[in-house]
Amino acid sequence: QLISRSNIIINNFLKYENFYLNGKKYLNYTKIKNILDLNKEKLYKDLSKYPSELCHGDTTIDNLLVSDSDEFKIVDPNFNYLNSPLIDFGKLKQSLNSGYEFLILNKEFNLKENNLNFNFNKSERYEELNKYLDIILHNKFDNNKRSILIHEAVHYARLLLYKNDIDPNKTIIYLTTMLKILNEYVEQY
């Protein structure tokens, strides 16, 4: 809501109950917020799983150094108050699932009322890694899919003010990506 006060594009966009992202219909912010408000107990439970565990805090692809298939290092930790491996998995999904690094590069988009279209090209390697991560998460953290999804959305929410300061016109891309993920989250109730 803070961004909508200073960003006319976001302000106008949030007036709609639904929006279309690359042709697919999603619930907009107010509807999502109402669903989350009605399900606060589930939301809090999903956000608080695995508290106080070791957590890197910024496990994006840009922070992984790989020397060969059996050896890698994670650099540039971002320590947080809340620590959970689910936060790290949410951050990694921000890269592999929703293609954060590719969204940054996107310079062209078309917004008409509540319909946003932009070229979303993740690399094949990201797709492969995302599928591999999904297998790992299914085998080790299957009961935590919703938690990982909400953390992925929270990572986008945390970016909005920063991205709005850099390029207010492009903030809509990050907002709709967050809302898309929140739609996927509430569909799992």
mmCIF file with all atom_site columns, C-alpha atoms in Angstrom:
data_model
loop_
_atom_site.group_PDB
_atom_site.id
_atom_site.type_symbol
_atom_site.label_atom_id
_atom_site.label_alt_id
_atom_site.label_comp_id
_atom_site.label_asym_id
_atom_site.label_entity_id
_atom_site.label_seq_id
_atom_site.pdbx_PDB_ins_code
_atom_site.Cartn_x
_atom_site.Cartn_y
_atom_site.Cartn_z
_atom_site.occupancy
_atom_site.B_iso_or_equiv
_atom_site.pdbx_formal_charge
_atom_site.auth_seq_id
_atom_site.auth_comp_id
_atom_site.auth_asym_id
_atom_site.auth_atom_id
_atom_site.pdbx_PDB_model_num
ATOM 1   C CA . GLN A 1 1   ? 0.000   0.000   0.000   1.00 0.00 ? 1   GLN A CA 1
ATOM 2   C CA . LEU A 1 2   ? 2.916   2.309   0.688   1.00 0.00 ? 2   LEU A CA 1
ATOM 3   C CA . ILE A 1 3   ? 4.123   1.947   -2.885  1.00 0.00 ? 3   ILE A CA 1
ATOM 4   C CA . SER A 1 4   ? 0.651   2.622   -4.302  1.00 0.00 ? 4   SER A CA 1
ATOM 5   C CA . ARG A 1 5   ? 0.701   6.076   -2.699  1.00 0.00 ? 5   ARG A CA 1
ATOM 6   C CA . SER A 1 6   ? 3.845   7.108   -4.553  1.00 0.00 ? 6   SER A CA 1
ATOM 7   C CA . ASN A 1 7   ? 3.489   5.031   -7.708  1.00 0.00 ? 7   ASN A CA 1
ATOM 8   C CA . ILE A 1 8   ? 0.516   5.924   -9.919  1.00 0.00 ? 8   ILE A CA 1
ATOM 9   C CA . ILE A 1 9   ? 0.962   2.781   -12.025 1.00 0.00 ? 9   ILE A CA 1
ATOM 10  C CA . ILE A 1 10  ? 0.643   0.550   -8.960  1.00 0.00 ? 10  ILE A CA 1
ATOM 11  C CA . ASN A 1 11  ? -2.173  2.686   -7.544  1.00 0.00 ? 11  ASN A CA 1
ATOM 12  C CA . ASN A 1 12  ? -4.254  2.282   -10.721 1.00 0.00 ? 12  ASN A CA 1
ATOM 13  C CA . PHE A 1 13  ? -3.408  -1.411  -11.063 1.00 0.00 ? 13  PHE A CA 1
ATOM 14  C CA . LEU A 1 14  ? -4.520  -2.275  -7.523  1.00 0.00 ? 14  LEU A CA 1
ATOM 15  C CA . LYS A 1 15  ? -8.016  -0.897  -8.157  1.00 0.00 ? 15  LYS A CA 1
ATOM 16  C CA . TYR A 1 16  ? -8.907  -4.063  -10.075 1.00 0.00 ? 16  TYR A CA 1
ATOM 17  C CA . GLU A 1 17  ? -10.174 -7.234  -8.366  1.00 0.00 ? 17  GLU A CA 1
ATOM 18  C CA . ASN A 1 18  ? -8.249  -9.442  -10.787 1.00 0.00 ? 18  ASN A CA 1
ATOM 19  C CA . PHE A 1 19  ? -5.352  -9.017  -13.154 1.00 0.00 ? 19  PHE A CA 1
ATOM 20  C CA . TYR A 1 20  ? -3.895  -10.832 -16.147 1.00 0.00 ? 20  TYR A CA 1
ATOM 21  C CA . LEU A 1 21  ? -0.236  -11.710 -16.308 1.00 0.00 ? 21  LEU A CA 1
ATOM 22  C CA . ASN A 1 22  ? 0.882   -12.876 -19.739 1.00 0.00 ? 22  ASN A CA 1
ATOM 23  C CA . GLY A 1 23  ? -2.705  -13.900 -20.489 1.00 0.00 ? 23  GLY A CA 1
ATOM 24  C CA . LYS A 1 24  ? -3.424  -15.800 -17.248 1.00 0.00 ? 24  LYS A CA 1
ATOM 25  C CA . LYS A 1 25  ? -5.973  -14.490 -14.750 1.00 0.00 ? 25  LYS A CA 1
ATOM 26  C CA . TYR A 1 26  ? -5.025  -13.976 -11.073 1.00 0.00 ? 26  TYR A CA 1
ATOM 27  C CA . LEU A 1 27  ? -6.610  -12.474 -7.974  1.00 0.00 ? 27  LEU A CA 1
ATOM 28  C CA . ASN A 1 28  ? -5.282  -8.989  -7.267  1.00 0.00 ? 28  ASN A CA 1
ATOM 29  C CA . TYR A 1 29  ? -3.917  -7.703  -3.965  1.00 0.00 ? 29  TYR A CA 1
ATOM 30  C CA . THR A 1 30  ? -7.176  -6.958  -2.108  1.00 0.00 ? 30  THR A CA 1
ATOM 31  C CA . LYS A 1 31  ? -8.679  -10.382 -2.790  1.00 0.00 ? 31  LYS A CA 1
ATOM 32  C CA . ILE A 1 32  ? -5.440  -12.147 -1.855  1.00 0.00 ? 32  ILE A CA 1
ATOM 33  C CA . LYS A 1 33  ? -5.139  -10.081 1.333   1.00 0.00 ? 33  LYS A CA 1
ATOM 34  C CA . ASN A 1 34  ? -8.712  -10.985 2.324   1.00 0.00 ? 34  ASN A CA 1
ATOM 35  C CA . ILE A 1 35  ? -8.002  -14.704 1.831   1.00 0.00 ? 35  ILE A CA 1
ATOM 36  C CA . LEU A 1 36  ? -4.789  -14.433 3.844   1.00 0.00 ? 36  LEU A CA 1
ATOM 37  C CA . ASP A 1 37  ? -6.622  -12.531 6.603   1.00 0.00 ? 37  ASP A CA 1
ATOM 38  C CA . LEU A 1 38  ? -9.236  -15.297 6.793   1.00 0.00 ? 38  LEU A CA 1
ATOM 39  C CA . ASN A 1 39  ? -6.468  -17.910 7.030   1.00 0.00 ? 39  ASN A CA 1
ATOM 40  C CA . LYS A 1 40  ? -4.060  -16.134 9.389   1.00 0.00 ? 40  LYS A CA 1
ATOM 41  C CA . GLU A 1 41  ? -3.472  -19.238 11.486  1.00 0.00 ? 41  GLU A CA 1
ATOM 42  C CA . LYS A 1 42  ? -2.303  -21.237 8.450   1.00 0.00 ? 42  LYS A CA 1
ATOM 43  C CA . LEU A 1 43  ? -0.218  -18.309 7.226   1.00 0.00 ? 43  LEU A CA 1
ATOM 44  C CA . TYR A 1 44  ? 1.531   -17.874 10.587  1.00 0.00 ? 44  TYR A CA 1
ATOM 45  C CA . LYS A 1 45  ? 2.148   -21.598 10.815  1.00 0.00 ? 45  LYS A CA 1
ATOM 46  C CA . ASP A 1 46  ? 3.657   -21.656 7.325   1.00 0.00 ? 46  ASP A CA 1
ATOM 47  C CA . LEU A 1 47  ? 5.876   -18.661 8.085   1.00 0.00 ? 47  LEU A CA 1
ATOM 48  C CA . SER A 1 48  ? 7.121   -20.001 11.413  1.00 0.00 ? 48  SER A CA 1
ATOM 49  C CA . LYS A 1 49  ? 8.137   -23.549 10.512  1.00 0.00 ? 49  LYS A CA 1
ATOM 50  C CA . TYR A 1 50  ? 11.716  -24.432 11.451  1.00 0.00 ? 50  TYR A CA 1
ATOM 51  C CA . PRO A 1 51  ? 12.479  -21.329 13.498  1.00 0.00 ? 51  PRO A CA 1
ATOM 52  C CA . SER A 1 52  ? 16.026  -20.682 14.730  1.00 0.00 ? 52  SER A CA 1
ATOM 53  C CA . GLU A 1 53  ? 17.822  -22.974 12.300  1.00 0.00 ? 53  GLU A CA 1
ATOM 54  C CA . LEU A 1 54  ? 20.995  -22.042 10.462  1.00 0.00 ? 54  LEU A CA 1
ATOM 55  C CA . CYS A 1 55  ? 20.085  -19.953 7.444   1.00 0.00 ? 55  CYS A CA 1
ATOM 56  C CA . HIS A 1 56  ? 22.131  -18.194 4.756   1.00 0.00 ? 56  HIS A CA 1
ATOM 57  C CA . GLY A 1 57  ? 19.370  -15.704 3.946   1.00 0.00 ? 57  GLY A CA 1
ATOM 58  C CA . ASP A 1 58  ? 20.263  -14.949 0.323   1.00 0.00 ? 58  ASP A CA 1
ATOM 59  C CA . THR A 1 59  ? 20.595  -18.223 -1.592  1.00 0.00 ? 59  THR A CA 1
ATOM 60  C CA . THR A 1 60  ? 20.177  -16.833 -5.070  1.00 0.00 ? 60  THR A CA 1
ATOM 61  C CA . ILE A 1 61  ? 21.937  -18.339 -8.060  1.00 0.00 ? 61  ILE A CA 1
ATOM 62  C CA . ASP A 1 62  ? 24.241  -15.296 -8.070  1.00 0.00 ? 62  ASP A CA 1
ATOM 63  C CA . ASN A 1 63  ? 25.520  -16.339 -4.625  1.00 0.00 ? 63  ASN A CA 1
ATOM 64  C CA . LEU A 1 64  ? 26.404  -19.925 -5.552  1.00 0.00 ? 64  LEU A CA 1
ATOM 65  C CA . LEU A 1 65  ? 29.939  -20.620 -6.725  1.00 0.00 ? 65  LEU A CA 1
ATOM 66  C CA . VAL A 1 66  ? 30.254  -23.992 -8.433  1.00 0.00 ? 66  VAL A CA 1
ATOM 67  C CA . SER A 1 67  ? 33.645  -25.485 -9.277  1.00 0.00 ? 67  SER A CA 1
ATOM 68  C CA . ASP A 1 68  ? 32.378  -28.859 -10.471 1.00 0.00 ? 68  ASP A CA 1
ATOM 69  C CA . SER A 1 69  ? 29.301  -31.031 -10.065 1.00 0.00 ? 69  SER A CA 1
ATOM 70  C CA . ASP A 1 70  ? 30.310  -32.146 -6.559  1.00 0.00 ? 70  ASP A CA 1
ATOM 71  C CA . GLU A 1 71  ? 31.589  -28.914 -5.059  1.00 0.00 ? 71  GLU A CA 1
ATOM 72  C CA . PHE A 1 72  ? 30.001  -25.540 -4.466  1.00 0.00 ? 72  PHE A CA 1
ATOM 73  C CA . LYS A 1 73  ? 30.172  -22.624 -2.044  1.00 0.00 ? 73  LYS A CA 1
ATOM 74  C CA . ILE A 1 74  ? 27.471  -20.214 -0.954  1.00 0.00 ? 74  ILE A CA 1
ATOM 75  C CA . VAL A 1 75  ? 28.751  -16.652 -0.560  1.00 0.00 ? 75  VAL A CA 1
ATOM 76  C CA . ASP A 1 76  ? 27.427  -13.280 0.646   1.00 0.00 ? 76  ASP A CA 1
ATOM 77  C CA . PRO A 1 77  ? 25.207  -14.353 3.563   1.00 0.00 ? 77  PRO A CA 1
ATOM 78  C CA . ASN A 1 78  ? 22.361  -12.088 4.616   1.00 0.00 ? 78  ASN A CA 1
ATOM 79  C CA . PHE A 1 79  ? 21.609  -12.957 8.224   1.00 0.00 ? 79  PHE A CA 1
ATOM 80  C CA . ASN A 1 80  ? 18.054  -12.311 9.364   1.00 0.00 ? 80  ASN A CA 1
ATOM 81  C CA . TYR A 1 81  ? 16.094  -12.281 12.581  1.00 0.00 ? 81  TYR A CA 1
ATOM 82  C CA . LEU A 1 82  ? 14.106  -15.225 11.300  1.00 0.00 ? 82  LEU A CA 1
ATOM 83  C CA . ASN A 1 83  ? 16.189  -18.233 10.435  1.00 0.00 ? 83  ASN A CA 1
ATOM 84  C CA . SER A 1 84  ? 14.907  -21.290 8.652   1.00 0.00 ? 84  SER A CA 1
ATOM 85  C CA . PRO A 1 85  ? 16.119  -23.455 5.804   1.00 0.00 ? 85  PRO A CA 1
ATOM 86  C CA . LEU A 1 86  ? 12.677  -22.786 4.301   1.00 0.00 ? 86  LEU A CA 1
ATOM 87  C CA . ILE A 1 87  ? 13.665  -19.122 3.920   1.00 0.00 ? 87  ILE A CA 1
ATOM 88  C CA . ASP A 1 88  ? 16.729  -20.240 1.966   1.00 0.00 ? 88  ASP A CA 1
ATOM 89  C CA . PHE A 1 89  ? 14.640  -22.576 -0.199  1.00 0.00 ? 89  PHE A CA 1
ATOM 90  C CA . GLY A 1 90  ? 12.150  -19.745 -0.826  1.00 0.00 ? 90  GLY A CA 1
ATOM 91  C CA . LYS A 1 91  ? 15.014  -17.505 -1.930  1.00 0.00 ? 91  LYS A CA 1
ATOM 92  C CA . LEU A 1 92  ? 16.401  -20.209 -4.215  1.00 0.00 ? 92  LEU A CA 1
ATOM 93  C CA . LYS A 1 93  ? 12.909  -20.693 -5.694  1.00 0.00 ? 93  LYS A CA 1
ATOM 94  C CA . GLN A 1 94  ? 12.825  -16.925 -6.291  1.00 0.00 ? 94  GLN A CA 1
ATOM 95  C CA . SER A 1 95  ? 15.716  -17.512 -8.673  1.00 0.00 ? 95  SER A CA 1
ATOM 96  C CA . LEU A 1 96  ? 14.845  -20.894 -10.163 1.00 0.00 ? 96  LEU A CA 1
ATOM 97  C CA . ASN A 1 97  ? 11.044  -20.846 -10.142 1.00 0.00 ? 97  ASN A CA 1
ATOM 98  C CA . SER A 1 98  ? 10.162  -17.228 -10.795 1.00 0.00 ? 98  SER A CA 1
ATOM 99  C CA . GLY A 1 99  ? 13.369  -16.249 -12.573 1.00 0.00 ? 99  GLY A CA 1
ATOM 100 C CA . TYR A 1 100 ? 14.368  -13.201 -10.565 1.00 0.00 ? 100 TYR A CA 1
ATOM 101 C CA . GLU A 1 101 ? 17.662  -12.727 -12.414 1.00 0.00 ? 101 GLU A CA 1
ATOM 102 C CA . PHE A 1 102 ? 15.773  -12.702 -15.724 1.00 0.00 ? 102 PHE A CA 1
ATOM 103 C CA . LEU A 1 103 ? 13.153  -10.261 -14.433 1.00 0.00 ? 103 LEU A CA 1
ATOM 104 C CA . ILE A 1 104 ? 15.948  -7.812  -13.642 1.00 0.00 ? 104 ILE A CA 1
ATOM 105 C CA . LEU A 1 105 ? 17.070  -7.921  -17.270 1.00 0.00 ? 105 LEU A CA 1
ATOM 106 C CA . ASN A 1 106 ? 13.571  -7.403  -18.646 1.00 0.00 ? 106 ASN A CA 1
ATOM 107 C CA . LYS A 1 107 ? 13.296  -3.907  -20.052 1.00 0.00 ? 107 LYS A CA 1
ATOM 108 C CA . GLU A 1 108 ? 10.105  -4.115  -22.062 1.00 0.00 ? 108 GLU A CA 1
ATOM 109 C CA . PHE A 1 109 ? 6.581   -4.750  -20.876 1.00 0.00 ? 109 PHE A CA 1
ATOM 110 C CA . ASN A 1 110 ? 3.076   -3.791  -21.898 1.00 0.00 ? 110 ASN A CA 1
ATOM 111 C CA . LEU A 1 111 ? 0.534   -2.737  -19.265 1.00 0.00 ? 111 LEU A CA 1
ATOM 112 C CA . LYS A 1 112 ? -3.042  -1.855  -20.226 1.00 0.00 ? 112 LYS A CA 1
ATOM 113 C CA . GLU A 1 113 ? -5.358  -1.403  -17.263 1.00 0.00 ? 113 GLU A CA 1
ATOM 114 C CA . ASN A 1 114 ? -5.097  -4.740  -15.382 1.00 0.00 ? 114 ASN A CA 1
ATOM 115 C CA . ASN A 1 115 ? -3.361  -6.676  -18.143 1.00 0.00 ? 115 ASN A CA 1
ATOM 116 C CA . LEU A 1 116 ? 0.427   -7.000  -17.990 1.00 0.00 ? 116 LEU A CA 1
ATOM 117 C CA . ASN A 1 117 ? 2.486   -8.763  -20.614 1.00 0.00 ? 117 ASN A CA 1
ATOM 118 C CA . PHE A 1 118 ? 6.225   -9.133  -20.661 1.00 0.00 ? 118 PHE A CA 1
ATOM 119 C CA . ASN A 1 119 ? 8.748   -11.482 -22.151 1.00 0.00 ? 119 ASN A CA 1
ATOM 120 C CA . PHE A 1 120 ? 9.648   -14.062 -19.513 1.00 0.00 ? 120 PHE A CA 1
ATOM 121 C CA . ASN A 1 121 ? 12.596  -16.141 -20.613 1.00 0.00 ? 121 ASN A CA 1
ATOM 122 C CA . LYS A 1 122 ? 14.272  -18.341 -18.039 1.00 0.00 ? 122 LYS A CA 1
ATOM 123 C CA . SER A 1 123 ? 17.181  -20.394 -19.242 1.00 0.00 ? 123 SER A CA 1
ATOM 124 C CA . GLU A 1 124 ? 16.857  -24.122 -19.804 1.00 0.00 ? 124 GLU A CA 1
ATOM 125 C CA . ARG A 1 125 ? 19.449  -24.618 -17.087 1.00 0.00 ? 125 ARG A CA 1
ATOM 126 C CA . TYR A 1 126 ? 17.249  -22.765 -14.588 1.00 0.00 ? 126 TYR A CA 1
ATOM 127 C CA . GLU A 1 127 ? 14.355  -25.023 -15.567 1.00 0.00 ? 127 GLU A CA 1
ATOM 128 C CA . GLU A 1 128 ? 16.516  -28.123 -15.046 1.00 0.00 ? 128 GLU A CA 1
ATOM 129 C CA . LEU A 1 129 ? 17.772  -26.892 -11.692 1.00 0.00 ? 129 LEU A CA 1
ATOM 130 C CA . ASN A 1 130 ? 14.248  -25.973 -10.597 1.00 0.00 ? 130 ASN A CA 1
ATOM 131 C CA . LYS A 1 131 ? 13.001  -29.480 -11.429 1.00 0.00 ? 131 LYS A CA 1
ATOM 132 C CA . TYR A 1 132 ? 15.935  -31.000 -9.555  1.00 0.00 ? 132 TYR A CA 1
ATOM 133 C CA . LEU A 1 133 ? 15.259  -28.752 -6.535  1.00 0.00 ? 133 LEU A CA 1
ATOM 134 C CA . ASP A 1 134 ? 11.576  -29.766 -6.636  1.00 0.00 ? 134 ASP A CA 1
ATOM 135 C CA . ILE A 1 135 ? 12.612  -33.433 -6.414  1.00 0.00 ? 135 ILE A CA 1
ATOM 136 C CA . ILE A 1 136 ? 14.841  -32.709 -3.418  1.00 0.00 ? 136 ILE A CA 1
ATOM 137 C CA . LEU A 1 137 ? 12.138  -30.660 -1.708  1.00 0.00 ? 137 LEU A CA 1
ATOM 138 C CA . HIS A 1 138 ? 9.541   -33.336 -2.391  1.00 0.00 ? 138 HIS A CA 1
ATOM 139 C CA . ASN A 1 139 ? 11.772  -36.013 -0.861  1.00 0.00 ? 139 ASN A CA 1
ATOM 140 C CA . LYS A 1 140 ? 12.993  -34.029 2.147   1.00 0.00 ? 140 LYS A CA 1
ATOM 141 C CA . PHE A 1 141 ? 10.481  -31.226 2.758   1.00 0.00 ? 141 PHE A CA 1
ATOM 142 C CA . ASP A 1 142 ? 7.211   -32.381 1.198   1.00 0.00 ? 142 ASP A CA 1
ATOM 143 C CA . ASN A 1 143 ? 5.119   -31.133 4.126   1.00 0.00 ? 143 ASN A CA 1
ATOM 144 C CA . ASN A 1 144 ? 6.554   -27.654 3.670   1.00 0.00 ? 144 ASN A CA 1
ATOM 145 C CA . LYS A 1 145 ? 5.570   -26.743 0.105   1.00 0.00 ? 145 LYS A CA 1
ATOM 146 C CA . ARG A 1 146 ? 3.278   -23.948 1.240   1.00 0.00 ? 146 ARG A CA 1
ATOM 147 C CA . SER A 1 147 ? 5.927   -22.574 3.608   1.00 0.00 ? 147 SER A CA 1
ATOM 148 C CA . ILE A 1 148 ? 8.503   -22.410 0.838   1.00 0.00 ? 148 ILE A CA 1
ATOM 149 C CA . LEU A 1 149 ? 5.994   -20.757 -1.496  1.00 0.00 ? 149 LEU A CA 1
ATOM 150 C CA . ILE A 1 150 ? 5.045   -18.061 1.021   1.00 0.00 ? 150 ILE A CA 1
ATOM 151 C CA . HIS A 1 151 ? 8.713   -17.348 1.690   1.00 0.00 ? 151 HIS A CA 1
ATOM 152 C CA . GLU A 1 152 ? 9.277   -16.956 -2.062  1.00 0.00 ? 152 GLU A CA 1
ATOM 153 C CA . ALA A 1 153 ? 6.460   -14.381 -2.128  1.00 0.00 ? 153 ALA A CA 1
ATOM 154 C CA . VAL A 1 154 ? 7.845   -12.595 0.941   1.00 0.00 ? 154 VAL A CA 1
ATOM 155 C CA . HIS A 1 155 ? 11.215  -12.248 -0.778  1.00 0.00 ? 155 HIS A CA 1
ATOM 156 C CA . TYR A 1 156 ? 9.469   -10.366 -3.596  1.00 0.00 ? 156 TYR A CA 1
ATOM 157 C CA . ALA A 1 157 ? 7.487   -8.255  -1.131  1.00 0.00 ? 157 ALA A CA 1
ATOM 158 C CA . ARG A 1 158 ? 10.740  -7.211  0.539   1.00 0.00 ? 158 ARG A CA 1
ATOM 159 C CA . LEU A 1 159 ? 12.086  -6.022  -2.833  1.00 0.00 ? 159 LEU A CA 1
ATOM 160 C CA . LEU A 1 160 ? 9.193   -3.775  -3.801  1.00 0.00 ? 160 LEU A CA 1
ATOM 161 C CA . LEU A 1 161 ? 10.258  -0.529  -2.092  1.00 0.00 ? 161 LEU A CA 1
ATOM 162 C CA . TYR A 1 162 ? 13.847  -0.955  -3.257  1.00 0.00 ? 162 TYR A CA 1
ATOM 163 C CA . LYS A 1 163 ? 12.816  -1.714  -6.845  1.00 0.00 ? 163 LYS A CA 1
ATOM 164 C CA . ASN A 1 164 ? 10.364  1.194   -6.796  1.00 0.00 ? 164 ASN A CA 1
ATOM 165 C CA . ASP A 1 165 ? 13.208  3.576   -5.861  1.00 0.00 ? 165 ASP A CA 1
ATOM 166 C CA . ILE A 1 166 ? 15.308  2.261   -8.765  1.00 0.00 ? 166 ILE A CA 1
ATOM 167 C CA . ASP A 1 167 ? 12.628  2.203   -11.477 1.00 0.00 ? 167 ASP A CA 1
ATOM 168 C CA . PRO A 1 168 ? 9.004   2.959   -10.522 1.00 0.00 ? 168 PRO A CA 1
ATOM 169 C CA . ASN A 1 169 ? 7.794   1.981   -13.992 1.00 0.00 ? 169 ASN A CA 1
ATOM 170 C CA . LYS A 1 170 ? 9.189   -1.534  -13.642 1.00 0.00 ? 170 LYS A CA 1
ATOM 171 C CA . THR A 1 171 ? 7.929   -2.179  -10.084 1.00 0.00 ? 171 THR A CA 1
ATOM 172 C CA . ILE A 1 172 ? 4.740   -3.627  -11.567 1.00 0.00 ? 172 ILE A CA 1
ATOM 173 C CA . ILE A 1 173 ? 6.715   -6.649  -12.815 1.00 0.00 ? 173 ILE A CA 1
ATOM 174 C CA . TYR A 1 174 ? 7.887   -7.540  -9.296  1.00 0.00 ? 174 TYR A CA 1
ATOM 175 C CA . LEU A 1 175 ? 4.478   -6.836  -7.764  1.00 0.00 ? 175 LEU A CA 1
ATOM 176 C CA . THR A 1 176 ? 2.652   -9.092  -10.215 1.00 0.00 ? 176 THR A CA 1
ATOM 177 C CA . THR A 1 177 ? 5.254   -11.823 -9.776  1.00 0.00 ? 177 THR A CA 1
ATOM 178 C CA . MET A 1 178 ? 4.686   -11.676 -6.009  1.00 0.00 ? 178 MET A CA 1
ATOM 179 C CA . LEU A 1 179 ? 0.910   -11.736 -6.498  1.00 0.00 ? 179 LEU A CA 1
ATOM 180 C CA . LYS A 1 180 ? 1.199   -14.700 -8.878  1.00 0.00 ? 180 LYS A CA 1
ATOM 181 C CA . ILE A 1 181 ? 3.106   -16.631 -6.210  1.00 0.00 ? 181 ILE A CA 1
ATOM 182 C CA . LEU A 1 182 ? 0.557   -15.615 -3.552  1.00 0.00 ? 182 LEU A CA 1
ATOM 183 C CA . ASN A 1 183 ? -2.206  -16.905 -5.837  1.00 0.00 ? 183 ASN A CA 1
ATOM 184 C CA . GLU A 1 184 ? -0.380  -20.253 -6.036  1.00 0.00 ? 184 GLU A CA 1
ATOM 185 C CA . TYR A 1 185 ? -0.030  -20.197 -2.239  1.00 0.00 ? 185 TYR A CA 1
ATOM 186 C CA . VAL A 1 186 ? -3.714  -19.587 -1.449  1.00 0.00 ? 186 VAL A CA 1
ATOM 187 C CA . GLU A 1 187 ? -4.754  -22.215 -4.005  1.00 0.00 ? 187 GLU A CA 1
ATOM 188 C CA . GLN A 1 188 ? -3.106  -24.798 -1.738  1.00 0.00 ? 188 GLN A CA 1
ATOM 189 C CA . TYR A 1 189 ? -5.500  -24.141 1.194   1.00 0.00 ? 189 TYR A CA 1
#
